[in-house]
Structure formats: C-alpha cells, structure tokens
mmCIF file of C-alpha atoms in Angstrom:
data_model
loop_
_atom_site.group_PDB
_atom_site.id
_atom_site.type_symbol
_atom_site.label_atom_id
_atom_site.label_comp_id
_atom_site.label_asym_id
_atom_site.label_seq_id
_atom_site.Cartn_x
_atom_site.Cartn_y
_atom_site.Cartn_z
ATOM 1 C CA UNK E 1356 19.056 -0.363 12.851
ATOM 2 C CA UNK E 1357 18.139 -3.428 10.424
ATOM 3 C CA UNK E 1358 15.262 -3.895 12.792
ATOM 4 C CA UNK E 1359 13.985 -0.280 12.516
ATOM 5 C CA UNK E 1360 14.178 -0.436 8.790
ATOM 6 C CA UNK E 1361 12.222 -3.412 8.839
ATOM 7 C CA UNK E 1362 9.501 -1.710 10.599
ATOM 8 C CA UNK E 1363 9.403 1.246 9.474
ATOM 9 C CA UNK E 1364 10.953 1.741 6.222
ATOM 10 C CA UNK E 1365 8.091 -0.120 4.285
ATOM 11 C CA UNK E 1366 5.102 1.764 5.947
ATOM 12 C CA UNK E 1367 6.890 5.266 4.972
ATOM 13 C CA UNK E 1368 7.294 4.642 1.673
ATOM 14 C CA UNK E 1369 3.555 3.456 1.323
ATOM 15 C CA UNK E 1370 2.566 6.585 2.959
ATOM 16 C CA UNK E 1371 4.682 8.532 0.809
ATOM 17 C CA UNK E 1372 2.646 7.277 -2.149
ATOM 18 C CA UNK E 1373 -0.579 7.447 -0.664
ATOM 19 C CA UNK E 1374 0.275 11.447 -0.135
ATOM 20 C CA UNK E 1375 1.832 11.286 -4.146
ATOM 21 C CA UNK E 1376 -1.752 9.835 -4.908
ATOM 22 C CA UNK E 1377 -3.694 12.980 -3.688
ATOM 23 C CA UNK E 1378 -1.069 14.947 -5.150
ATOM 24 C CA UNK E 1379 -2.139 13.690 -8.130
ATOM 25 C CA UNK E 1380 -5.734 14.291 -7.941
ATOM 26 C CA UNK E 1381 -4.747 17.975 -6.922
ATOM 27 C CA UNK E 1382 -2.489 18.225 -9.911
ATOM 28 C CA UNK E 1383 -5.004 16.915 -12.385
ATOM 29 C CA UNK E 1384 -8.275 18.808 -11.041
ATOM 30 C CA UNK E 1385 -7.129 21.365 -8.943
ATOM 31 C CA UNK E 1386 -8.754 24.544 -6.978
ATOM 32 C CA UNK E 1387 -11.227 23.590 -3.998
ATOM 33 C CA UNK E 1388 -12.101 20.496 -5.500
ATOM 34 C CA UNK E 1389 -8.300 18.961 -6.089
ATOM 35 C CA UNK E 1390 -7.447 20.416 -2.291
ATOM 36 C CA UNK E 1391 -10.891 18.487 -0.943
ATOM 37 C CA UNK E 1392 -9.463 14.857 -2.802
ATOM 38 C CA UNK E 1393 -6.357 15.392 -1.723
ATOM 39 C CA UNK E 1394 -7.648 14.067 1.855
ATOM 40 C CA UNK E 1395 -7.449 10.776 0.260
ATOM 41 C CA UNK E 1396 -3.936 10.642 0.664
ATOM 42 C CA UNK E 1397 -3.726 11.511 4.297
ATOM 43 C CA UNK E 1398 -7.035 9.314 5.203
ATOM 44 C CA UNK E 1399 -6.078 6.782 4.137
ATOM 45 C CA UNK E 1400 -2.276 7.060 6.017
ATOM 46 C CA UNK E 1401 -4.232 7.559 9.124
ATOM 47 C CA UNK E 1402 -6.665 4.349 8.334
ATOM 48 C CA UNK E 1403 -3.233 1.797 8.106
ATOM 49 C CA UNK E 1404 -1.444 3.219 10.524
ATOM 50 C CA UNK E 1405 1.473 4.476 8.048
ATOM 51 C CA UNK E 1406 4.777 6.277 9.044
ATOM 52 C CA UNK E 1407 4.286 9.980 7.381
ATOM 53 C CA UNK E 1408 6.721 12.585 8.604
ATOM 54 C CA UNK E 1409 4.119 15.443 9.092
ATOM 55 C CA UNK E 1410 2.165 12.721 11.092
ATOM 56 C CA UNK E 1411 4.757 11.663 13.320
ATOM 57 C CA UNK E 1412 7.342 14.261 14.015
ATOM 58 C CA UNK E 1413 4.621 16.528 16.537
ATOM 59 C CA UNK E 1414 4.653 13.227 18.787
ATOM 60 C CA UNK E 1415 8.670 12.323 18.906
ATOM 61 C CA UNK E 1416 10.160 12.057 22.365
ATOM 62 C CA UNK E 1417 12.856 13.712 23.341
ATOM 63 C CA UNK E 1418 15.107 11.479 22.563
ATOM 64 C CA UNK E 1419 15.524 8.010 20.615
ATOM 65 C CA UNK E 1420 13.104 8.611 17.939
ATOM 66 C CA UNK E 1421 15.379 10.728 15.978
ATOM 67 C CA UNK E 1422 16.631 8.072 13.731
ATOM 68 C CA UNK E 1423 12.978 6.770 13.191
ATOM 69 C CA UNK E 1424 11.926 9.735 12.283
ATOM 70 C CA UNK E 1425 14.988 10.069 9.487
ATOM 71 C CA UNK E 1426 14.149 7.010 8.416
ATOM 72 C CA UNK E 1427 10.538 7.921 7.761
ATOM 73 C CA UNK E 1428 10.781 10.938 6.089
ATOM 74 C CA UNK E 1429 13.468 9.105 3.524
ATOM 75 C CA UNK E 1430 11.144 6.245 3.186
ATOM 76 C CA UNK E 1431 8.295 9.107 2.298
ATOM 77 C CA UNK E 1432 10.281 10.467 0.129
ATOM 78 C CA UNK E 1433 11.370 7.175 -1.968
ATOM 79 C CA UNK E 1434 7.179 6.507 -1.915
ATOM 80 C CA UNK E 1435 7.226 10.187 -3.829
ATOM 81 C CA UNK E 1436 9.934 9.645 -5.954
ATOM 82 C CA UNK E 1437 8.692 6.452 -6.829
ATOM 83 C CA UNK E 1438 5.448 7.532 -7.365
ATOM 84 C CA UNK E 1439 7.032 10.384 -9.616
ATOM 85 C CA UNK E 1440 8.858 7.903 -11.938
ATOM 86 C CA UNK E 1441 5.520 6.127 -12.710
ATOM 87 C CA UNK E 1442 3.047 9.426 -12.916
ATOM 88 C CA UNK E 1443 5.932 11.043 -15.426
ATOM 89 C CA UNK E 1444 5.640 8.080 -17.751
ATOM 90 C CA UNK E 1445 1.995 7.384 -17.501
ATOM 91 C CA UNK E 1446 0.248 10.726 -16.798
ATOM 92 C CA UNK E 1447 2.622 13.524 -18.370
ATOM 93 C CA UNK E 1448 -0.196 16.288 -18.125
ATOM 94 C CA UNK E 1449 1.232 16.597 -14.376
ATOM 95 C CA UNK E 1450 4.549 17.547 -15.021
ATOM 96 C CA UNK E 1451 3.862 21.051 -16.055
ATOM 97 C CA UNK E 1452 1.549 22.190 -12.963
ATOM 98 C CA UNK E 1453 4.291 20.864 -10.903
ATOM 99 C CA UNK E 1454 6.636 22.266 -12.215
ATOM 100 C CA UNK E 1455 4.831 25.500 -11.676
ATOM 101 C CA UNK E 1456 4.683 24.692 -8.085
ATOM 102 C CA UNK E 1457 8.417 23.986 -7.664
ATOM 103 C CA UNK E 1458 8.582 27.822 -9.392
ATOM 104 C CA UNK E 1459 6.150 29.246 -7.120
ATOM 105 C CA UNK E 1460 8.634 28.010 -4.082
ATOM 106 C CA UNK E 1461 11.934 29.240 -5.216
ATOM 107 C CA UNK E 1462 10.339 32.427 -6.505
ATOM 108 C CA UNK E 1463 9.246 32.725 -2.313
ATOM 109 C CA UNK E 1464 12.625 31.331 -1.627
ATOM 110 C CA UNK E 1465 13.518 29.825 2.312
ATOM 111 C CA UNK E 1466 12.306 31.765 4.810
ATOM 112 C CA UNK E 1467 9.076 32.197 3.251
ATOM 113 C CA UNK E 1468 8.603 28.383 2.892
ATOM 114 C CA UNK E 1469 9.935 27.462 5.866
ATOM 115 C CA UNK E 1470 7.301 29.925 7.607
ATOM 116 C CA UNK E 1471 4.588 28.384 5.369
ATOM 117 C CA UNK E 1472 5.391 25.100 6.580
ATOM 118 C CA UNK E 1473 4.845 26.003 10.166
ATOM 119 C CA UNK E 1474 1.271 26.536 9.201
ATOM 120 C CA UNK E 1475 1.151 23.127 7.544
ATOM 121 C CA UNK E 1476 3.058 21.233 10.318
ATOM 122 C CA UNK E 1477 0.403 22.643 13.156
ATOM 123 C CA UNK E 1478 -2.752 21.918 11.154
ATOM 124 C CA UNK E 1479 -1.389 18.350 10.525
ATOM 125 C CA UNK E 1480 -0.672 17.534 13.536
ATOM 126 C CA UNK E 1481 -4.193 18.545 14.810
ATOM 127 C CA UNK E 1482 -5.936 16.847 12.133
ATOM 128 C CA UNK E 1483 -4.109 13.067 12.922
ATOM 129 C CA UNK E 1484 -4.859 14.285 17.009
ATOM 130 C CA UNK E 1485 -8.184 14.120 16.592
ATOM 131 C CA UNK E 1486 -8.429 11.584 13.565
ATOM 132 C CA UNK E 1487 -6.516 9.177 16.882
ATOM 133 C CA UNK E 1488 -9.569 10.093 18.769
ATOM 134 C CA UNK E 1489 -12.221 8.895 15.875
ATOM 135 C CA UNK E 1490 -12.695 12.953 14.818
ATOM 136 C CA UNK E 1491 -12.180 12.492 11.242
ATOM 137 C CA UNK E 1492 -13.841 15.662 10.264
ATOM 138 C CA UNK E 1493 -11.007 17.582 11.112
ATOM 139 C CA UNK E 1494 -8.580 15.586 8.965
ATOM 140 C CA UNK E 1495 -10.692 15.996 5.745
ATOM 141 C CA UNK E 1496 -11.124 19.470 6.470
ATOM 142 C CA UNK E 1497 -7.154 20.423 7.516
ATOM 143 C CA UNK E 1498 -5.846 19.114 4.371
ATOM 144 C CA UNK E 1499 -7.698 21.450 2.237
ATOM 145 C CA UNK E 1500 -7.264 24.152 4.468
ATOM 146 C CA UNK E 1501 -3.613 23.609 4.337
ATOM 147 C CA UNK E 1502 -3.587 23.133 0.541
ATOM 148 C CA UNK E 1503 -5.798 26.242 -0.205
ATOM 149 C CA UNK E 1504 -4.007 28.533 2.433
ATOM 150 C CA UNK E 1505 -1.114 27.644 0.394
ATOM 151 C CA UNK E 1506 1.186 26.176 3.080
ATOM 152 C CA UNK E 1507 3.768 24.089 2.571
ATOM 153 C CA UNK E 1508 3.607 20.265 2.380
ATOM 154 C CA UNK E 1509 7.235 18.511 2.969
ATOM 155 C CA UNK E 1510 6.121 15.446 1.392
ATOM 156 C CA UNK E 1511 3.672 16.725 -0.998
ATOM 157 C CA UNK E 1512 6.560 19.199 -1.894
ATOM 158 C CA UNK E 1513 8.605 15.472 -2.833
ATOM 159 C CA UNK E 1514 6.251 14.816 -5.564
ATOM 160 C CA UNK E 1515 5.949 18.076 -7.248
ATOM 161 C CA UNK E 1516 9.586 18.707 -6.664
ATOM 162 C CA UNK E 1517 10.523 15.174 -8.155
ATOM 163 C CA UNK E 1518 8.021 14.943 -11.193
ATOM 164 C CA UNK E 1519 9.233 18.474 -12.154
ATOM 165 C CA UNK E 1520 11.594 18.901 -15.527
ATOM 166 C CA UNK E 1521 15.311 17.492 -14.320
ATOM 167 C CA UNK E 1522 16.981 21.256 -15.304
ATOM 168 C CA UNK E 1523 14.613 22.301 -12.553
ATOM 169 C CA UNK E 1524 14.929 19.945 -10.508
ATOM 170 C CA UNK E 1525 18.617 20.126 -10.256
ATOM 171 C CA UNK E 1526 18.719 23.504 -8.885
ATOM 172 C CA UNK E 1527 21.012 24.099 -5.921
ATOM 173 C CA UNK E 1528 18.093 26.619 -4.447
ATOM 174 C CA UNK E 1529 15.699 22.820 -4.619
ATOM 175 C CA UNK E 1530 17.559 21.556 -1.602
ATOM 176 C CA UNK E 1531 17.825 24.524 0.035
ATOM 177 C CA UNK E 1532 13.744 25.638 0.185
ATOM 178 C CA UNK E 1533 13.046 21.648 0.308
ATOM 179 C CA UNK E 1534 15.155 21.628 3.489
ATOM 180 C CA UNK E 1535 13.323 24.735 5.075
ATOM 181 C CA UNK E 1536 10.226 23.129 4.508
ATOM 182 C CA UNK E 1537 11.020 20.176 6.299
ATOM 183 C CA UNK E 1538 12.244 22.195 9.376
ATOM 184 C CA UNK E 1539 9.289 24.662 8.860
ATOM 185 C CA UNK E 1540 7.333 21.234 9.161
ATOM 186 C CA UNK E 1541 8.713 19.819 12.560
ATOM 187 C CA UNK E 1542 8.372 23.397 13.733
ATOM 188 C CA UNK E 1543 4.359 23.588 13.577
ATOM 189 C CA UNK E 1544 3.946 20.041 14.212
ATOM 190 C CA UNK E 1545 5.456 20.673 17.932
ATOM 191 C CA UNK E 1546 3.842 24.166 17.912
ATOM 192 C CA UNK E 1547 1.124 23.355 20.246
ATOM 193 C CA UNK E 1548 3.205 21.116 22.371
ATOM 194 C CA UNK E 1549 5.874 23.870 22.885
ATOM 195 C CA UNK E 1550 3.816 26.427 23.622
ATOM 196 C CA UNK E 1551 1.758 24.238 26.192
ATOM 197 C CA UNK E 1552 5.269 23.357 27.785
ATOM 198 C CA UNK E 1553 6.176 26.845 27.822
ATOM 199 C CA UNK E 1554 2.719 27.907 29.654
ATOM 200 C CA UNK E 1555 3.231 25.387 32.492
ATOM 201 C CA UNK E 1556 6.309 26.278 33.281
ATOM 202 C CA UNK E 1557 5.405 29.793 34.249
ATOM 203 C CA UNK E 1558 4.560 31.038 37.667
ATOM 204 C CA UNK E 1559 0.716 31.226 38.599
ATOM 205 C CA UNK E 1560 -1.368 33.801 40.630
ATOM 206 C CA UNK E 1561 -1.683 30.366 42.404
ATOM 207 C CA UNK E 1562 2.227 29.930 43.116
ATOM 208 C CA UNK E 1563 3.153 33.275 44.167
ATOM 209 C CA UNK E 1564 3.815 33.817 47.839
ATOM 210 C CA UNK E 1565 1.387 35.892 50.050
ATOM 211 C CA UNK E 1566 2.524 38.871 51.741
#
C-alpha cells in the first residue's frame, strides 16, 4: 500500500489540479470558448502521464487495480479541493457560477447525473484512446463536447462542488449526486469495452452448425 501511494498518490492530485485549472478558465469565460480552454486541463494530464480517474478507470483489469483506482480518484479529488482553497481566496468571482453548477445538479438530482456521466465517461475514454495513439484532435475536441452537451465531469464536479458556499456544500443530497456521478463515470468509461465483450461472446452465422 505505502508503495502504491508513493506512485500514485502524487500524480492524482497533480491531475486533479490540472482538471481544477480548466475549470477555472470555464468558470471565468465560459460558453464555447471556456468549454474549448478547458482542454488544457486534460492535455496536459495526458502530456505527463498523470493518474485522472475518468482517464484510467475504462482500462482497469479485472482485478487488482481496484485500490489504485481509489487511490486516484481521492488523490484527484485532494488536487480539486486544494485547488478550491486557493481559487476561493484569490479569485472569488468563481464561487458564484459554481455554485450555480452544484444547483443545476441537485435540481437534476441522481439518476439524471449519474446518466449524464455515462456520456462523459465514454467520450473520455475515447479521447485519452486515441490521444495514446498520437490523435490529439479528438481529446481537444471531446472535452468541449462533453462540457457543452452538459455531461457530467466527476472531477470537474470536485471543484465546483468544493469552491461552492459551505451551506451548500454541506448538503446531504452533495454526496449522494457526487457519488452517482462517479459511478455514472466508470459506467461510460467501460461502455465500449462492455459492449465489445458482450458482441464476441455471441454466436455467429459462422458458428452455427449446418444442417
């Protein structure tokens, strides 16, 4: 365990800032041109090689990476919250679009987020697929898409969630949409991978005995 903290612990949390840093540019210039920026933050996770949950949960094994992956997705979210102490103080002008965020989700509520995520999961996963294979077009093109769809980011969500007024914040109905999100999130980043598992496990014209 204190070796897979050591390793993976500190490139989460930088990760989870890097995404805090685009949510910042969203939050501060918003519509197309805050969601096109916002690539920033996952370019530049992709470029280092950082841990970000919505980058690494579509390409978990079956087993052992279960604990990695908790540990990155609290490491992103120590980046956000981090990130959320120091934007609060310094750039105050973001807490109120936040916050409007963080109303926007509970007004959907659960289900809605966690179906919202799906769509975010799938196109993230896709994006870092091909930015693995040197396509980096489709990474600065899925986070916008994602962002102006309105899908749902789990560690994008961290920020806004975190930089939001405490009375918010402290909702009991936070945890539970935050939580859907994250499970929306692992959903559509295994999406393809399910579905391809699914299709070659069925019977073909190929397989089927001849009379």
């Amino acid at each position: 365990m204190t070796k897979l903290l050591r390793n993976t612990l500190p490139p989460a949390i930088l990760a989870g800032i890097c995404i805090a840093i685009g949510c910042v540019v969203n939050l501060r210039v918003g519509g197309v041109a805050g969601a096109v920026l916002f690539a920033f933050g996952l370019t530049t996770v992709v470029y280092y090689g950082l841990k970000l949950y919505t980058g690494t949960a579509g390409f978990i094994r079956r087993s052992g990476d279960w604990s990695m992956l908790t540990v990155v997705l609290i490491g992103n979210i120590v980046g956000c919250l981090l990130m959320a102490w120091l934007i609060g103080y310094a750039q105050p002008d973001c807490i109120e679009p936040a916050a409007k965020i963080l109303s926007g989700r509970l007004a959907k509520g659960p289900l809605a987020c966690f179906l919202l995520a799906i769509g975010c999961g799938f196109i993230m996963t896709t994006a870092v697929e091909f930015a693995r294979k040197g396509k980096m077009l489709t990474l600065l093109l899925g986070v916008p898409v994602f962002i102006l769809c309105g899908f749902a980011h789990s560690i994008a969500d961290a920020f806004y969630f975190l930089i939001a007024p405490a009375d918010q914040l402290l909702q009991p109905m936070v945890a539970v949409v935050y939580l859907s999100e994250v499970l929306g999130n692992f959903v559509g980043c295994n999406l393809y991978r399910w579905v391809m598992l699914f299709t070659e496990k069925q019977p073909t014209a190929d397989n089927h005995p001849k009379a």
